[in-house]
Amino acid sequence: MEPMLVARGVSKLFGQVRALNDVDLTVGPGVTGLLGPNGSGKSTLMKLFAGQLLPDEGEVRLLGGDPFREPRYLRALGLCPEQDKFYEELTGHAFVFALTRLHGFGAADARKRTTSALDRVGMGEYGHKRIGEMSRGMRQRTKIAQAIAHDPPVVLLDEPLTGADPVARADLIDLVRGLGAEGRCVLVSSHVLHEVEAMTHQVVFIRFGRLRAHGDILRLRALLTDRPYRIHVEVDDPRALAARMIALPHVQATSVVDAGTLEVTTTDLDAAARELPDHAAALGQVVRRFTSPDADLESLYRYLISRV
Amino acid sequence: MADGRLPDQIHAVGYRRHVRKRRPQRAPWPIARTLLVLAWRRRATKFALLACGGAVLIAGAALVAQLLFRRLLGASPIAPTHVVGSAQEVFAGFLRGQFYLTAIAIAVIAGGCVAEDRAAGALELYFSRPLSRLDYALGKLLGAGLVPLSTLVVPTLLLWLVAVGVSPPDLGAELLWLAVPALSAATLGTVFLTATLVGVSAVGQKARTVSVAYVTGMILLSAVGEGLCEAGQRWAGYLVPERDLRTVVDALLHSGMPSLAAQLVPNRAALPNADVALSLVALLVFSAGGLALLAMRLRREVTG
Amino acid sequence: MLLSFQGVRKQFGTTMALAGVTGAVDGRAVGLLGPNGAGKTTLMKVCLGLIRPDAGSVSVMGMDAVRDPNAVRHRLGYSAEGPGRMPGLSGLESVAFAAELCGLRYREALLRAHDMLDLVGLDESRYRPVETYSTGMHQRVKVAMALVHDPDLVLLDEPTSGLDPESRDELLDLVVHLRDSDGPAVVLSTHLLHDVERTCDAVMIMQNGEVRFAGPLRDLQVGRASEYEVRTALPTPALAEHLAARGVRVTLGGRADVLMVGLPDGDGPEAIWAAASACGASVVHLKARAASLEDAFLEAVGMRPAVPVSWPRPAVVPRG
């Protein structure tokens, strides 16, 4: 299948400031998280895919077309930009309706789409509120409604959760997952890593304007072979288990954290997860807790963003 | 993978080799560009260019007014040659004033071009790169030369185009020929100013000192030359660069339009060829002196 | 061969900067070591063709540096010692300009300059003029300038001078990183042995404009009997006596409870343990001490101060 977003050797400078340098990337259907420190080029990449910028070098493809030179491809794109700028006097409904009309839908069709899009983001009841009077979270939802009202196969969401309250966040995370499950290509940038983790396991890291890593979170973590995993295990007799675990070839160290907790350092999380319960069972012990504090996105991010 | 995605990958960080994408460029251009970019960041540069631009506008306005006046009156008996003659005089006056303005501009903009490199210890940085002394000299001359090119040559060309554009049909041919002396003067002036300034800069240590020394030097040379000349020492006239320039222009004007030139510059109608040649030689000697200073400096500071 | 010199001489006035340098060295990271005024900087400039030697031939990566300096400079990066800078430019501009002088196009040069500044660890201050930089920042910019055109060899002249410990660590880490990468080989000039010991796999030692040693670092250390550093819980002269009696060379360490024990070739530390148990000394520290570069260096420049002394007969009664 054709990847929906493609960047080939893309570089972009703003004056002397480097935004992107030689980025090669393809994004397929489903939700993909776009991660990186501030100023690493996330928003620039989004704008390039949305045809708002022209790359200095390389090329960008949206469903096989050039989004900058062939604007008709932009019909396939829904964009939720980062800036919080609106026509403050319009109601949410009127705003989404107007933008949907711009995509070439008739009035009746556009009205229907507007209503269903606002319903979908949970703004159905507040569609007739003026945008100027909305809370940050509602404005954010309206922005997302505008991005999906024309039913685009590609959706770009730049920091869609900023300003939303916890309930809204949970709703919006569900919404994003839903969009991905429908087979759309959804590219989401965010700083809040556990929220990205809740949306998807597919991530792209950018650092210093260069592509640092892309792929599945756990598989990427496994590629960091020089960084062993720590596992915390809660059992009755950690010392007895420690004695058995240290004999395994992939275990580098064991240490008793407190009376009931054993920390195992291993190079192979998979093997440890398979073998540890057996060893505990052989000792007649029950594993009450098994956690790996550095197998999540947060620690992956830390490792990938560090200088060397 | 089946869906065309790239496989999961962590890209290496740290040093990476550079794969050259485009063919290499020659070194003089970045040297010249950097010189001008740095100059543009200083306020003095903008003032100098503003002054030059203002002078061009005034000259342009005067020229257009005169030619339109002449055109409206038609070939009336009210001394047409005087009107056209004053158009020529606008050119001459413009070139004369602009020469000194440009001397100030180039001193302000490019005064530090070599001096600052020397003071900051940059020459070693330049020549540890694949760069010949010629590349460096060309870069600095190009950068400095773009100043008089844009304040002297280009405005002259523009004024001439405007003059030809609005001129009455019967004067078209005469104004066309005017391009040759005017542009020659502008070009000669450009060469002279660039070479001498870069030469002075190669001797100095600080940008400001070079600028001040250059402008005062130019004024002193002109004043002393003119003074001695009037006191009967004719040879001293050749020391005045702007006067040399005028001599060459007059000669060119003469050879193209003897009748017109005779009316315009009656007192110097019969310019001896030797005078013209000596003026030209004087200008070239000044320029060569500048280049020689630059060459000497580079030869002393950099080996190989 | 990375660098090879044959009878290179250079005289400045009455000073003989290079008095017939002959030697060849190869490696991924070469330490150019010597006291101040040994001719290290002059030798580097000769490699670049910045200084034409009075006599002799210089070959850099197989190229004749005297006859064809431009070809050499294309493949060489140089970070000069001292405060030299491109006047008026910011750090980023300096590095990009350096790349442009080597033929890179403007944008290519800027992107590459950003990469190099990320590598050397210069943050947002890259947009500020170099005049405002601290020594450490300036040093980073100079190294970035040396690397920016992707040379095959970089010459770093005293890159750690004037740096605080943290910056110095980072810089030495960078040299190690370059050594282990597929990037340029490094020649690191320094008068600090520690820098070379930590980063280099080959060394060239200079003194008074001459080469005293050139070759792999390990060659500097061969042919030395294995020496052990031994510390006992209490000062135990009996141990020294015991060892000396067996014909082992024993030297006093810096402290009363530390002995330097030079075993004959082929012998392991068993002799030390046996002696310790024989005289009841409790050894709390025993470590083979590779001949340090410092010894070799001092020896190479003919200034070895510590002459091994044999242990004098002890006047103290052994602990019973």
mmCIF file of N, CA, C and O in Angstrom, chain B residues 233-277:
data_model
loop_
_atom_site.group_PDB
_atom_site.id
_atom_site.type_symbol
_atom_site.label_atom_id
_atom_site.label_comp_id
_atom_site.label_asym_id
_atom_site.label_seq_id
_atom_site.Cartn_x
_atom_site.Cartn_y
_atom_site.Cartn_z
ATOM 1 N N GLN B 233 51.762 74.725 -11.200
ATOM 2 C CA GLN B 233 52.395 73.406 -11.316
ATOM 3 C C GLN B 233 51.413 72.468 -12.017
ATOM 4 O O GLN B 233 50.646 71.767 -11.381
ATOM 5 N N ARG B 234 51.452 72.421 -13.314
ATOM 6 C CA ARG B 234 50.428 71.660 -14.050
ATOM 7 C C ARG B 234 50.464 70.177 -13.712
ATOM 8 O O ARG B 234 49.440 69.513 -13.698
ATOM 9 N N TRP B 235 51.661 69.667 -13.471
ATOM 10 C CA TRP B 235 51.784 68.225 -13.211
ATOM 11 C C TRP B 235 50.934 67.772 -12.032
ATOM 12 O O TRP B 235 50.452 66.662 -11.970
ATOM 13 N N ALA B 236 50.736 68.705 -11.048
ATOM 14 C CA ALA B 236 50.001 68.326 -9.839
ATOM 15 C C ALA B 236 48.549 67.982 -10.151
ATOM 16 O O ALA B 236 47.892 67.276 -9.391
ATOM 17 N N GLY B 237 48.046 68.469 -11.284
ATOM 18 C CA GLY B 237 46.665 68.151 -11.659
ATOM 19 C C GLY B 237 46.439 66.657 -11.775
ATOM 20 O O GLY B 237 45.351 66.155 -11.484
ATOM 21 N N TYR B 238 47.466 65.947 -12.190
ATOM 22 C CA TYR B 238 47.314 64.495 -12.348
ATOM 23 C C TYR B 238 47.149 63.786 -11.010
ATOM 24 O O TYR B 238 46.752 62.643 -10.943
ATOM 25 N N LEU B 239 47.491 64.488 -9.920
ATOM 26 C CA LEU B 239 47.333 63.879 -8.598
ATOM 27 C C LEU B 239 45.869 63.831 -8.176
ATOM 28 O O LEU B 239 45.509 63.100 -7.259
ATOM 29 N N VAL B 240 45.031 64.645 -8.845
ATOM 30 C CA VAL B 240 43.619 64.690 -8.458
ATOM 31 C C VAL B 240 42.874 63.628 -9.259
ATOM 32 O O VAL B 240 42.679 63.784 -10.457
ATOM 33 N N PRO B 241 42.455 62.554 -8.620
ATOM 34 C CA PRO B 241 41.857 61.441 -9.360
ATOM 35 C C PRO B 241 40.616 61.868 -10.121
ATOM 36 O O PRO B 241 40.422 61.491 -11.282
ATOM 37 N N GLU B 242 39.810 62.704 -9.454
ATOM 38 C CA GLU B 242 38.551 63.082 -10.078
ATOM 39 C C GLU B 242 38.809 63.931 -11.323
ATOM 40 O O GLU B 242 38.110 63.835 -12.309
ATOM 41 N N ARG B 243 39.889 64.742 -11.273
ATOM 42 C CA ARG B 243 40.258 65.577 -12.415
ATOM 43 C C ARG B 243 40.748 64.699 -13.562
ATOM 44 O O ARG B 243 40.406 64.932 -14.727
ATOM 45 N N ASP B 244 41.526 63.680 -13.237
ATOM 46 C CA ASP B 244 41.984 62.739 -14.255
ATOM 47 C C ASP B 244 40.798 62.103 -14.955
ATOM 48 O O ASP B 244 40.757 61.965 -16.180
ATOM 49 N N LEU B 245 39.829 61.730 -14.129
ATOM 50 C CA LEU B 245 38.621 61.089 -14.641
ATOM 51 C C LEU B 245 37.921 62.007 -15.628
ATOM 52 O O LEU B 245 37.516 61.592 -16.722
ATOM 53 N N ARG B 246 37.832 63.296 -15.230
ATOM 54 C CA ARG B 246 37.149 64.283 -16.078
ATOM 55 C C ARG B 246 37.875 64.416 -17.416
ATOM 56 O O ARG B 246 37.251 64.474 -18.463
ATOM 57 N N THR B 247 39.198 64.439 -17.351
ATOM 58 C CA THR B 247 39.985 64.579 -18.585
ATOM 59 C C THR B 247 39.668 63.446 -19.550
ATOM 60 O O THR B 247 39.434 63.668 -20.737
ATOM 61 N N VAL B 248 39.623 62.225 -19.008
ATOM 62 C CA VAL B 248 39.361 61.065 -19.868
ATOM 63 C C VAL B 248 37.968 61.166 -20.464
ATOM 64 O O VAL B 248 37.760 60.915 -21.660
ATOM 65 N N VAL B 249 36.999 61.556 -19.621
ATOM 66 C CA VAL B 249 35.622 61.662 -20.102
ATOM 67 C C VAL B 249 35.521 62.705 -21.201
ATOM 68 O O VAL B 249 34.910 62.472 -22.243
ATOM 69 N N ASP B 250 36.128 63.835 -20.947
ATOM 70 C CA ASP B 250 36.083 64.907 -21.953
ATOM 71 C C ASP B 250 36.641 64.424 -23.276
ATOM 72 O O ASP B 250 36.087 64.703 -24.338
ATOM 73 N N ALA B 251 37.743 63.677 -23.180
ATOM 74 C CA ALA B 251 38.368 63.186 -24.403
ATOM 75 C C ALA B 251 37.426 62.262 -25.160
ATOM 76 O O ALA B 251 37.291 62.337 -26.381
ATOM 77 N N LEU B 252 36.750 61.405 -24.391
ATOM 78 C CA LEU B 252 35.821 60.463 -25.013
ATOM 79 C C LEU B 252 34.665 61.210 -25.651
ATOM 80 O O LEU B 252 34.236 60.905 -26.769
ATOM 81 N N LEU B 253 34.159 62.198 -24.920
ATOM 82 C CA LEU B 253 33.059 63.008 -25.415
ATOM 83 C C LEU B 253 33.478 63.671 -26.724
ATOM 84 O O LEU B 253 32.743 63.683 -27.708
ATOM 85 N N HIS B 254 34.672 64.159 -26.713
ATOM 86 C CA HIS B 254 35.220 64.860 -27.864
ATOM 87 C C HIS B 254 35.293 63.956 -29.085
ATOM 88 O O HIS B 254 34.898 64.323 -30.173
ATOM 89 N N SER B 255 35.797 62.766 -28.859
ATOM 90 C CA SER B 255 35.980 61.877 -29.997
ATOM 91 C C SER B 255 34.637 61.439 -30.564
ATOM 92 O O SER B 255 34.523 61.123 -31.741
ATOM 93 N N GLY B 256 33.610 61.393 -29.725
ATOM 94 C CA GLY B 256 32.303 60.948 -30.204
ATOM 95 C C GLY B 256 31.525 62.070 -30.839
ATOM 96 O O GLY B 256 30.924 61.904 -31.903
ATOM 97 N N MET B 257 31.534 63.225 -30.186
ATOM 98 C CA MET B 257 30.727 64.335 -30.674
ATOM 99 C C MET B 257 31.553 65.612 -30.642
ATOM 100 O O MET B 257 31.397 66.433 -29.752
ATOM 101 N N PRO B 258 32.425 65.758 -31.590
ATOM 102 C CA PRO B 258 33.342 66.902 -31.555
ATOM 103 C C PRO B 258 32.600 68.229 -31.486
ATOM 104 O O PRO B 258 32.963 69.116 -30.705
ATOM 105 N N SER B 259 31.534 68.348 -32.251
ATOM 106 C CA SER B 259 30.852 69.648 -32.316
ATOM 107 C C SER B 259 30.246 69.997 -30.972
ATOM 108 O O SER B 259 30.414 71.090 -30.444
ATOM 109 N N LEU B 260 29.571 68.991 -30.376
ATOM 110 C CA LEU B 260 28.909 69.230 -29.112
ATOM 111 C C LEU B 260 29.930 69.535 -28.019
ATOM 112 O O LEU B 260 29.772 70.470 -27.236
ATOM 113 N N ALA B 261 30.980 68.743 -28.021
ATOM 114 C CA ALA B 261 31.991 68.918 -26.994
ATOM 115 C C ALA B 261 32.627 70.298 -27.087
ATOM 116 O O ALA B 261 32.915 70.936 -26.080
ATOM 117 N N ALA B 262 32.797 70.737 -28.282
ATOM 118 C CA ALA B 262 33.399 72.054 -28.474
ATOM 119 C C ALA B 262 32.543 73.135 -27.839
ATOM 120 O O ALA B 262 33.049 74.079 -27.242
ATOM 121 N N GLN B 263 31.238 72.949 -27.955
ATOM 122 C CA GLN B 263 30.347 73.939 -27.351
ATOM 123 C C GLN B 263 30.336 73.816 -25.830
ATOM 124 O O GLN B 263 30.233 74.791 -25.107
ATOM 125 N N LEU B 264 30.428 72.559 -25.367
ATOM 126 C CA LEU B 264 30.283 72.331 -23.933
ATOM 127 C C LEU B 264 31.515 72.757 -23.171
ATOM 128 O O LEU B 264 31.435 73.350 -22.104
ATOM 129 N N VAL B 265 32.654 72.337 -23.685
ATOM 130 C CA VAL B 265 33.894 72.619 -22.958
ATOM 131 C C VAL B 265 34.833 73.416 -23.845
ATOM 132 O O VAL B 265 35.863 72.907 -24.285
ATOM 133 N N PRO B 266 34.448 74.628 -24.093
ATOM 134 C CA PRO B 266 35.224 75.395 -25.065
ATOM 135 C C PRO B 266 36.659 75.605 -24.620
ATOM 136 O O PRO B 266 37.580 75.542 -25.429
ATOM 137 N N ASN B 267 36.883 75.771 -23.299
ATOM 138 C CA ASN B 267 38.248 76.094 -22.855
ATOM 139 C C ASN B 267 39.177 74.902 -22.952
ATOM 140 O O ASN B 267 40.372 75.037 -22.881
ATOM 141 N N ARG B 268 38.590 73.684 -23.041
ATOM 142 C CA ARG B 268 39.459 72.518 -23.122
ATOM 143 C C ARG B 268 39.190 71.766 -24.421
ATOM 144 O O ARG B 268 39.306 70.542 -24.466
ATOM 145 N N ALA B 269 38.796 72.528 -25.431
ATOM 146 C CA ALA B 269 38.365 71.891 -26.671
ATOM 147 C C ALA B 269 39.469 71.022 -27.259
ATOM 148 O O ALA B 269 39.237 69.891 -27.670
ATOM 149 N N ALA B 270 40.656 71.544 -27.253
ATOM 150 C CA ALA B 270 41.737 70.790 -27.889
ATOM 151 C C ALA B 270 42.585 70.115 -26.825
ATOM 152 O O ALA B 270 43.600 70.640 -26.385
ATOM 153 N N LEU B 271 42.115 68.986 -26.354
ATOM 154 C CA LEU B 271 42.866 68.255 -25.343
ATOM 155 C C LEU B 271 44.009 67.518 -26.020
ATOM 156 O O LEU B 271 43.781 66.699 -26.900
ATOM 157 N N PRO B 272 45.222 67.771 -25.602
ATOM 158 C CA PRO B 272 46.326 67.017 -26.207
ATOM 159 C C PRO B 272 46.205 65.547 -25.811
ATOM 160 O O PRO B 272 45.804 65.219 -24.702
ATOM 161 N N ASN B 273 46.518 64.679 -26.745
ATOM 162 C CA ASN B 273 46.435 63.245 -26.462
ATOM 163 C C ASN B 273 47.310 62.852 -25.278
ATOM 164 O O ASN B 273 46.974 61.976 -24.501
ATOM 165 N N ALA B 274 48.441 63.540 -25.167
ATOM 166 C CA ALA B 274 49.368 63.224 -24.082
ATOM 167 C C ALA B 274 48.704 63.441 -22.729
ATOM 168 O O ALA B 274 48.854 62.639 -21.807
ATOM 169 N N ASP B 275 47.915 64.510 -22.618
ATOM 170 C CA ASP B 275 47.197 64.808 -21.375
ATOM 171 C C ASP B 275 46.287 63.656 -20.985
ATOM 172 O O ASP B 275 46.277 63.198 -19.848
ATOM 173 N N VAL B 276 45.507 63.207 -21.975
ATOM 174 C CA VAL B 276 44.559 62.131 -21.723
ATOM 175 C C VAL B 276 45.310 60.886 -21.282
ATOM 176 O O VAL B 276 44.959 60.233 -20.298
ATOM 177 N N ALA B 277 46.339 60.564 -22.020
ATOM 178 C CA ALA B 277 47.106 59.359 -21.709
ATOM 179 C C ALA B 277 47.686 59.445 -20.310
ATOM 180 O O ALA B 277 47.595 58.493 -19.530
#
